GROMACS .gro file of N, CA and C in nm:
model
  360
    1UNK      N    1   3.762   3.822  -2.873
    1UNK     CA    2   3.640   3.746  -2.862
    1UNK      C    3   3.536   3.830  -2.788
    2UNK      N    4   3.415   3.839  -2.830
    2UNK     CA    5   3.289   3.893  -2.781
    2UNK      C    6   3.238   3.791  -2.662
    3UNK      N    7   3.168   3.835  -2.569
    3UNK     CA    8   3.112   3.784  -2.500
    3UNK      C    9   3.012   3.859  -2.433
    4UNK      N   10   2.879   3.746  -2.383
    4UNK     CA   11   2.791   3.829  -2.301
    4UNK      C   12   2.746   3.770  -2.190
    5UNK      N   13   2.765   3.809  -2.043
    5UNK     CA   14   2.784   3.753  -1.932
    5UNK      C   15   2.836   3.666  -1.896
    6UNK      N   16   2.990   3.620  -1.970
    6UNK     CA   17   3.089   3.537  -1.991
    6UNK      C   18   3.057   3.426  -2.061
    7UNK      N   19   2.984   3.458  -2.159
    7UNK     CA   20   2.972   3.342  -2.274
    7UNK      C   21   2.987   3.377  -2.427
    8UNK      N   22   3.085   3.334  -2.501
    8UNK     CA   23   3.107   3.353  -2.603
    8UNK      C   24   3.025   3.419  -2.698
    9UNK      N   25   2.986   3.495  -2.767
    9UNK     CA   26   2.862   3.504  -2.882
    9UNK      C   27   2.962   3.542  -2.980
   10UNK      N   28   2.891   3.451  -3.091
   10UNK     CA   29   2.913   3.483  -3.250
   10UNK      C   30   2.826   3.618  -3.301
   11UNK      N   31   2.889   3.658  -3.376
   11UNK     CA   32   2.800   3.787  -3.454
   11UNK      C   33   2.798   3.718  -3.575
   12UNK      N   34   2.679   3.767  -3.685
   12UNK     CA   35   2.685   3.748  -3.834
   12UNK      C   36   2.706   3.853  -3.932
   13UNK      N   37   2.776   3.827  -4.039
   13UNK     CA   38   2.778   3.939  -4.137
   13UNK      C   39   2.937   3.999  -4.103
   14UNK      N   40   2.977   4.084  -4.143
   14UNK     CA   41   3.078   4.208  -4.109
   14UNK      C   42   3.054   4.290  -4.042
   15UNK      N   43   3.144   4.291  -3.953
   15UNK     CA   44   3.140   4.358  -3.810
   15UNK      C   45   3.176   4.508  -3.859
   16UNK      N   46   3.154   4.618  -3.799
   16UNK     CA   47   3.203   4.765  -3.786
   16UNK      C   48   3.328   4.792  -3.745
   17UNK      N   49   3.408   4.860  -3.799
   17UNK     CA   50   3.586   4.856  -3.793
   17UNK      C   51   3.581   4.979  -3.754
   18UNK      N   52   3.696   5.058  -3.648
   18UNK     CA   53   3.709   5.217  -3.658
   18UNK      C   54   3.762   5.261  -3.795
   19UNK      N   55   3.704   5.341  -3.846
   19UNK     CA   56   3.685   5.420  -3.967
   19UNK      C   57   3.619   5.414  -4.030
   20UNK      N   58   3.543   5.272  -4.011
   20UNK     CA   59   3.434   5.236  -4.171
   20UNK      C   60   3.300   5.338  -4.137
   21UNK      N   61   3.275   5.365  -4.287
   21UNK     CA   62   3.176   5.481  -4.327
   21UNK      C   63   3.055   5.373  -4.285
   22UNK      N   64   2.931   5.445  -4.192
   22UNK     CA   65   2.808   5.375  -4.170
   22UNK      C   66   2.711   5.438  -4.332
   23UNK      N   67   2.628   5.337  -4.392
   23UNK     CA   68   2.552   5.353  -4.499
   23UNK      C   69   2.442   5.458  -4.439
   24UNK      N   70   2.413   5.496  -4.534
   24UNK     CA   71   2.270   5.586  -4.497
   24UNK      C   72   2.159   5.551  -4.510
   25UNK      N   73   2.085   5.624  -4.394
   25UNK     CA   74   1.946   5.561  -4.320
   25UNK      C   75   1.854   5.691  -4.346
   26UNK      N   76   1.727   5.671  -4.331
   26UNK     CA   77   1.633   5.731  -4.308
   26UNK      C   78   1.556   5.682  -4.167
   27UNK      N   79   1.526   5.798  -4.061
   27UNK     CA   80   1.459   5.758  -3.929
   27UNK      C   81   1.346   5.894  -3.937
   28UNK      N   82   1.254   5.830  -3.867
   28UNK     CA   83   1.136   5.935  -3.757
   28UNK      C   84   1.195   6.036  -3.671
   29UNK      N   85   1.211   6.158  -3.676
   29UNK     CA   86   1.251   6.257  -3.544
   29UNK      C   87   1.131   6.279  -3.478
   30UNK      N   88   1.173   6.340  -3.359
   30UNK     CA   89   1.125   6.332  -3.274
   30UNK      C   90   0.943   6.442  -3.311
   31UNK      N   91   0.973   6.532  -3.438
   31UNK     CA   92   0.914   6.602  -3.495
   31UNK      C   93   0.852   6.555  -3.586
   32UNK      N   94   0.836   6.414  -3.627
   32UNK     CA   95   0.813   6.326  -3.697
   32UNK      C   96   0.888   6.398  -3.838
   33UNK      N   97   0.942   6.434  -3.866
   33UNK     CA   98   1.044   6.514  -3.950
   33UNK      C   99   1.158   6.327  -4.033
   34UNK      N  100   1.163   6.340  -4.135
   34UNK     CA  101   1.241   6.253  -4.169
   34UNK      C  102   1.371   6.261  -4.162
   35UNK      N  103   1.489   6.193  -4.103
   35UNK     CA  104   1.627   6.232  -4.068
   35UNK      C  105   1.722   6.146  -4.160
   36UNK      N  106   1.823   6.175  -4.236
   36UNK     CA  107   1.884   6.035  -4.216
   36UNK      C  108   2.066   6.088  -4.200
   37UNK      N  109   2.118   5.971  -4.210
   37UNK     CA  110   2.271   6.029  -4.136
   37UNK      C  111   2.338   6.107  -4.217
   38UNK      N  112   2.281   6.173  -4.318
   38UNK     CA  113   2.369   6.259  -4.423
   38UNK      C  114   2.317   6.434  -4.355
   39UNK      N  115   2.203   6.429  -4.285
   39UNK     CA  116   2.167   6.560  -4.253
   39UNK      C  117   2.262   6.627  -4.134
   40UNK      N  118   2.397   6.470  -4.114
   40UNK     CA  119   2.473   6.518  -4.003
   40UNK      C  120   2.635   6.522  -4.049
   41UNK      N  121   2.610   6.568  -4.196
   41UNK     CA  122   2.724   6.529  -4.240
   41UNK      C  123   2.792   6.690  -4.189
   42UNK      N  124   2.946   6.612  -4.170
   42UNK     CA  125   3.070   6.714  -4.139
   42UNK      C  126   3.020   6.693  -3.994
   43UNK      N  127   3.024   6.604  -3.954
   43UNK     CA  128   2.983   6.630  -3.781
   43UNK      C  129   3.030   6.452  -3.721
   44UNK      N  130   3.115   6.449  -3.633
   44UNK     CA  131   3.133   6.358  -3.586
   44UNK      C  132   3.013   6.270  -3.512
   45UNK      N  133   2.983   6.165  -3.559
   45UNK     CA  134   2.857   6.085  -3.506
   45UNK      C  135   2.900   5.967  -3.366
   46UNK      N  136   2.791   5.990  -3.341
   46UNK     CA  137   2.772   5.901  -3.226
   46UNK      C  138   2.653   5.813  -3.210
   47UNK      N  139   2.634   5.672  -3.258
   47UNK     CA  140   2.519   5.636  -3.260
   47UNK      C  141   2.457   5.557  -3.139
   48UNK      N  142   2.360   5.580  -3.046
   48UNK     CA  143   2.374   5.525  -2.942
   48UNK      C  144   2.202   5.439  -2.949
   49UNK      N  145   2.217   5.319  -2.991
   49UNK     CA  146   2.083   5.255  -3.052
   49UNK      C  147   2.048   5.167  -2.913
   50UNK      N  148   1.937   5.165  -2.854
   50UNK     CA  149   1.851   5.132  -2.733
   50UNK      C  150   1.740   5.085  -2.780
   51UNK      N  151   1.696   4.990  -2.682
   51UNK     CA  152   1.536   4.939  -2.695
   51UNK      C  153   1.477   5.031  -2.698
   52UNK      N  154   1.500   5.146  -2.579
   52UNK     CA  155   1.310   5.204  -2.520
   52UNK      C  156   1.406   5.289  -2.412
   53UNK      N  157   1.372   5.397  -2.407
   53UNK     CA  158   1.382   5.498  -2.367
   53UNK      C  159   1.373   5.506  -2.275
   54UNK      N  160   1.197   5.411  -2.185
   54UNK     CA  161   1.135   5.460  -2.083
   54UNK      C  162   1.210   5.326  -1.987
   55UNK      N  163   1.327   5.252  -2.035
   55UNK     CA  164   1.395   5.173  -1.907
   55UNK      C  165   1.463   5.235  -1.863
   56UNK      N  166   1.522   5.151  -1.741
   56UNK     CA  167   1.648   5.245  -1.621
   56UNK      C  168   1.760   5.234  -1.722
   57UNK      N  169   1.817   5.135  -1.791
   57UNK     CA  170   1.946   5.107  -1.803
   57UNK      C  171   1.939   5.204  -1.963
   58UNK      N  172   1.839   5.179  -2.020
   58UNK     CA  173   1.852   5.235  -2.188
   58UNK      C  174   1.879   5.462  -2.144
   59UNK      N  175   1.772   5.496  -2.049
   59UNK     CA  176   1.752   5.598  -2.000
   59UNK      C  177   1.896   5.642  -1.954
   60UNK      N  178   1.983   5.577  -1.866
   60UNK     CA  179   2.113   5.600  -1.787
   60UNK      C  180   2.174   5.591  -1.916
   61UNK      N  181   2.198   5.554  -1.990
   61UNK     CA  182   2.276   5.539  -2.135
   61UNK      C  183   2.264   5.664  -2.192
   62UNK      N  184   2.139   5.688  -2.201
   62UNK     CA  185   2.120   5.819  -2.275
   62UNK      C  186   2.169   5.942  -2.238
   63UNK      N  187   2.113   5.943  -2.110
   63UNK     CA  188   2.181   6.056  -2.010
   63UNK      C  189   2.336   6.092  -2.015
   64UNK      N  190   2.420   5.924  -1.997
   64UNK     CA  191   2.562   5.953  -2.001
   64UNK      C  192   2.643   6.009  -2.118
   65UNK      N  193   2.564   5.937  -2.276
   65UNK     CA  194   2.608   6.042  -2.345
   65UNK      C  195   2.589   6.186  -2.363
   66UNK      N  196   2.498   6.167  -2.341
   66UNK     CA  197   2.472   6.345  -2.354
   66UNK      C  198   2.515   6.405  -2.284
   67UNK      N  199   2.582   6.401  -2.158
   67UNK     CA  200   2.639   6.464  -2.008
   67UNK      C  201   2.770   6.437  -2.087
   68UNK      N  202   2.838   6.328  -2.156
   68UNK     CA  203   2.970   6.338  -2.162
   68UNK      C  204   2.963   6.371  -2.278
   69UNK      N  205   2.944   6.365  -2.378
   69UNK     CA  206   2.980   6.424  -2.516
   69UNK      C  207   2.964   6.585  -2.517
   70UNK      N  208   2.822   6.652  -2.451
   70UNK     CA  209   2.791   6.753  -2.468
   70UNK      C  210   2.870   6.892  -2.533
   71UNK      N  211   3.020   6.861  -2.376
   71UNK     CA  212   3.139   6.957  -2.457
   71UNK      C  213   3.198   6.923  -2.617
   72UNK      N  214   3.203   6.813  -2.642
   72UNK     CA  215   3.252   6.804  -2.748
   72UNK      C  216   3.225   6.907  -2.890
   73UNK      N  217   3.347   6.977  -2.978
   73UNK     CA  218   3.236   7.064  -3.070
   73UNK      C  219   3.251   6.932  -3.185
   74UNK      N  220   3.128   6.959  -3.287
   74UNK     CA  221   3.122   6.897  -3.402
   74UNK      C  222   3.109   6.780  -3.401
   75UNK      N  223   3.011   6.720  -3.263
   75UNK     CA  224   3.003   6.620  -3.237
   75UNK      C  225   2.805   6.581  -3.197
   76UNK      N  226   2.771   6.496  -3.249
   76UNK     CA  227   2.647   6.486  -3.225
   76UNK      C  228   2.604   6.348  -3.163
   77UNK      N  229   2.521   6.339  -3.057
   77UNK     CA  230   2.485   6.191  -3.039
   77UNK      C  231   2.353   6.165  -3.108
   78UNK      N  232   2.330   6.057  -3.201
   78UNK     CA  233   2.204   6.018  -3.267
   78UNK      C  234   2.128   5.907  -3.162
   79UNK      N  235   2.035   5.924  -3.123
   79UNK     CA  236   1.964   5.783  -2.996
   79UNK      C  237   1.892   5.747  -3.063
   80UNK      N  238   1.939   5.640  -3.109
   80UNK     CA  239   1.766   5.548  -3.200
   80UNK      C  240   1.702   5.445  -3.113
   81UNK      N  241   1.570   5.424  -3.149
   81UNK     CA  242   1.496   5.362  -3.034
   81UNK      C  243   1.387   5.269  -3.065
   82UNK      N  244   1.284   5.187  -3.040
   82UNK     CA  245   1.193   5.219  -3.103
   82UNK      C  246   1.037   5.237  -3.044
   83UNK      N  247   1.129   5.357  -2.992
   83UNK     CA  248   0.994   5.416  -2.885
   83UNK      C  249   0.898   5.522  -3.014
   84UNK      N  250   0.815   5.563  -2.983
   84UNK     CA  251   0.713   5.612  -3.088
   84UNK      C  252   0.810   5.765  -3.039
   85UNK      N  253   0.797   5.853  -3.132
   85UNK     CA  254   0.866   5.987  -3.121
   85UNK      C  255   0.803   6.064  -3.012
   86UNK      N  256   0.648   6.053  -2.981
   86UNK     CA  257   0.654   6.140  -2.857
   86UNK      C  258   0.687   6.087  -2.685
   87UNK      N  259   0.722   5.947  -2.702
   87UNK     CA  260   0.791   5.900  -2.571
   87UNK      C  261   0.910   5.952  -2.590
   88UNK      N  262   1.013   5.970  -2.673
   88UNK     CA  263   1.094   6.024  -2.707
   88UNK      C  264   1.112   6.174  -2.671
   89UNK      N  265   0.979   6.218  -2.664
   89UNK     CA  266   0.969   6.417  -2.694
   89UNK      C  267   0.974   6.388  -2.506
   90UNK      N  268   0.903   6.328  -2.450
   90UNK     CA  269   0.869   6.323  -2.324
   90UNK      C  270   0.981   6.316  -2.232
   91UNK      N  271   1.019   6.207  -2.295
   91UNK     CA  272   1.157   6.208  -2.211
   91UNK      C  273   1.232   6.316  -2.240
   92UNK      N  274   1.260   6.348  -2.355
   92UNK     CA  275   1.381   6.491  -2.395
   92UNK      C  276   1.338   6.584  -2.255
   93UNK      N  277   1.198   6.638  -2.243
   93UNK     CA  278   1.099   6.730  -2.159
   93UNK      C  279   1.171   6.711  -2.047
   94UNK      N  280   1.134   6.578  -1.983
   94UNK     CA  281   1.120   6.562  -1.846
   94UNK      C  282   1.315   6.532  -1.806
   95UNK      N  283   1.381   6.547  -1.885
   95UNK     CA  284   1.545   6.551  -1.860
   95UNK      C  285   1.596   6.720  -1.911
   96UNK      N  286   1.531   6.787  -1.921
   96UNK     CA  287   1.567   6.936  -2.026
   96UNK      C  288   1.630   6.932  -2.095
   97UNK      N  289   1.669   6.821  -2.212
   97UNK     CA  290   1.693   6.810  -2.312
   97UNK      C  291   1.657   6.851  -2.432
   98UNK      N  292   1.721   6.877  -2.566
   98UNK     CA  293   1.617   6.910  -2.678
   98UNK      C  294   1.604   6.809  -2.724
   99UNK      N  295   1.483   6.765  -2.824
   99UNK     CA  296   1.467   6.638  -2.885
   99UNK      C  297   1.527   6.619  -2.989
  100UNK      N  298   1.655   6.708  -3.039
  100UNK     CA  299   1.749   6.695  -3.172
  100UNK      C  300   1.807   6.544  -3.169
  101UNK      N  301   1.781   6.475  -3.217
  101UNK     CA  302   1.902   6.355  -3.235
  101UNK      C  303   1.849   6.245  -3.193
  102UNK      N  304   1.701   6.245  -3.175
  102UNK     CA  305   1.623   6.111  -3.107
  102UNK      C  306   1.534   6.084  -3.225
  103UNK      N  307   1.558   5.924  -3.221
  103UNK     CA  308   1.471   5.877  -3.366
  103UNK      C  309   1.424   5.732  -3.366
  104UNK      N  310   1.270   5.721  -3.406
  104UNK     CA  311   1.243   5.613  -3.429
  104UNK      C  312   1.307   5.481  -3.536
  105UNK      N  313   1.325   5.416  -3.477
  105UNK     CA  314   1.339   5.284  -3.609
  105UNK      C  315   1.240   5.259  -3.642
  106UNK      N  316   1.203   5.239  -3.754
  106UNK     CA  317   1.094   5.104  -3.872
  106UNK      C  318   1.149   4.970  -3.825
  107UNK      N  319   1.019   4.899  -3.760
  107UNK     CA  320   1.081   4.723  -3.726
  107UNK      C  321   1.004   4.652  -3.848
  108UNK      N  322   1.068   4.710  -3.980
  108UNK     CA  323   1.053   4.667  -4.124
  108UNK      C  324   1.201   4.623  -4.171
  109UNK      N  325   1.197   4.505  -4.242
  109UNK     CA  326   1.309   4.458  -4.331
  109UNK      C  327   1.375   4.610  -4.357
  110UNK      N  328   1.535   4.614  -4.363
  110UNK     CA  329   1.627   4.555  -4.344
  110UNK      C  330   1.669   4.586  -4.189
  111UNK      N  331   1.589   4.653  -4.097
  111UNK     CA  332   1.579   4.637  -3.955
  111UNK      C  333   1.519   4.496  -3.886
  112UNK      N  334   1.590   4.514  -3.765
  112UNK     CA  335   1.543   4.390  -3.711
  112UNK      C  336   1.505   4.515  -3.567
  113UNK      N  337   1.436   4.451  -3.469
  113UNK     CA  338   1.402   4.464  -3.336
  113UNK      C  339   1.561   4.494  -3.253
  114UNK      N  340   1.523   4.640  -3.183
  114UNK     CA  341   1.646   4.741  -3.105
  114UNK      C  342   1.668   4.844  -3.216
  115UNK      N  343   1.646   4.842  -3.307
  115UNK     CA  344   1.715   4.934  -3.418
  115UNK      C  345   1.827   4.893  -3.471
  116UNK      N  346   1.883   4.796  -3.441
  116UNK     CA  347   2.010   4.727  -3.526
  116UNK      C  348   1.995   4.661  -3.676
  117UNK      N  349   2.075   4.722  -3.734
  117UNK     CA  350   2.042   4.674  -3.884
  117UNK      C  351   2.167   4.545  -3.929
  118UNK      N  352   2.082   4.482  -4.036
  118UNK     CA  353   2.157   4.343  -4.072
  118UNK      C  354   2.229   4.406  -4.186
  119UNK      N  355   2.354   4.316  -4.243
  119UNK     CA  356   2.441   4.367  -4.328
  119UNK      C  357   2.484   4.242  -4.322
  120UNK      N  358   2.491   4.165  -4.479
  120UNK     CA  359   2.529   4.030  -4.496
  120UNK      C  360   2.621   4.101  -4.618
   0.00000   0.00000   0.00000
């Protein structure tokens, strides 16, 4: 059972299983460059989808993957957001990060608001 701050929540649709293949997307890089998850194919993904960049808790998220995955080889973290790409570039800057792997969402059908997509 799911829960959020000890209260039950329902999800809708089909949930994500370990192994299931994620469909392919098209996002904004940080280069305004078009990305989508096939340009990371042969590479173990990591999708780490956040409001906004410029909070404490979305920001500490970001940081931790990238501090812990970093060693990993053949491994990439994708941060989708839907911060405009140069809040995105800013932050990469001001953490010495590169901006590889940071991407806007479209809050257009079949997205909803956070970057989470629906699947009925």
């Amino acid at each position: 059972m799911t829960t959020f701050l000890g209260n039950p929540v329902t999800f809708t649709g089909k949930q994500p299983q370990v192994g299931d293949t994620a469909p392919d997307f098209s996002l904004t890089s940080t280069d305004l460059s078009k990305k989508t998850l096939a340009d990371f194919a042969g590479k173990k993904k990591v999708l780490s989808i956040i409001p906004s960049i410029d909070t404490d808790v979305c920001s500490t998220q970001t940081r931790h993957f990238n501090q812990g995955l970093s060693d990993l080889d053949n491994t990439v973290v994708i941060t989708i957001s839907v911060d405009l790409p140069f809040a995105q570039g800013k932050w990469c800057a001001a953490e010495g990060k590169s901006s590889r792997g940071y991407f806007r969402v479209p809050l257009t059908p079949p997205y909803v608001p956070f970057g989470i997509r629906r699947f009925n």
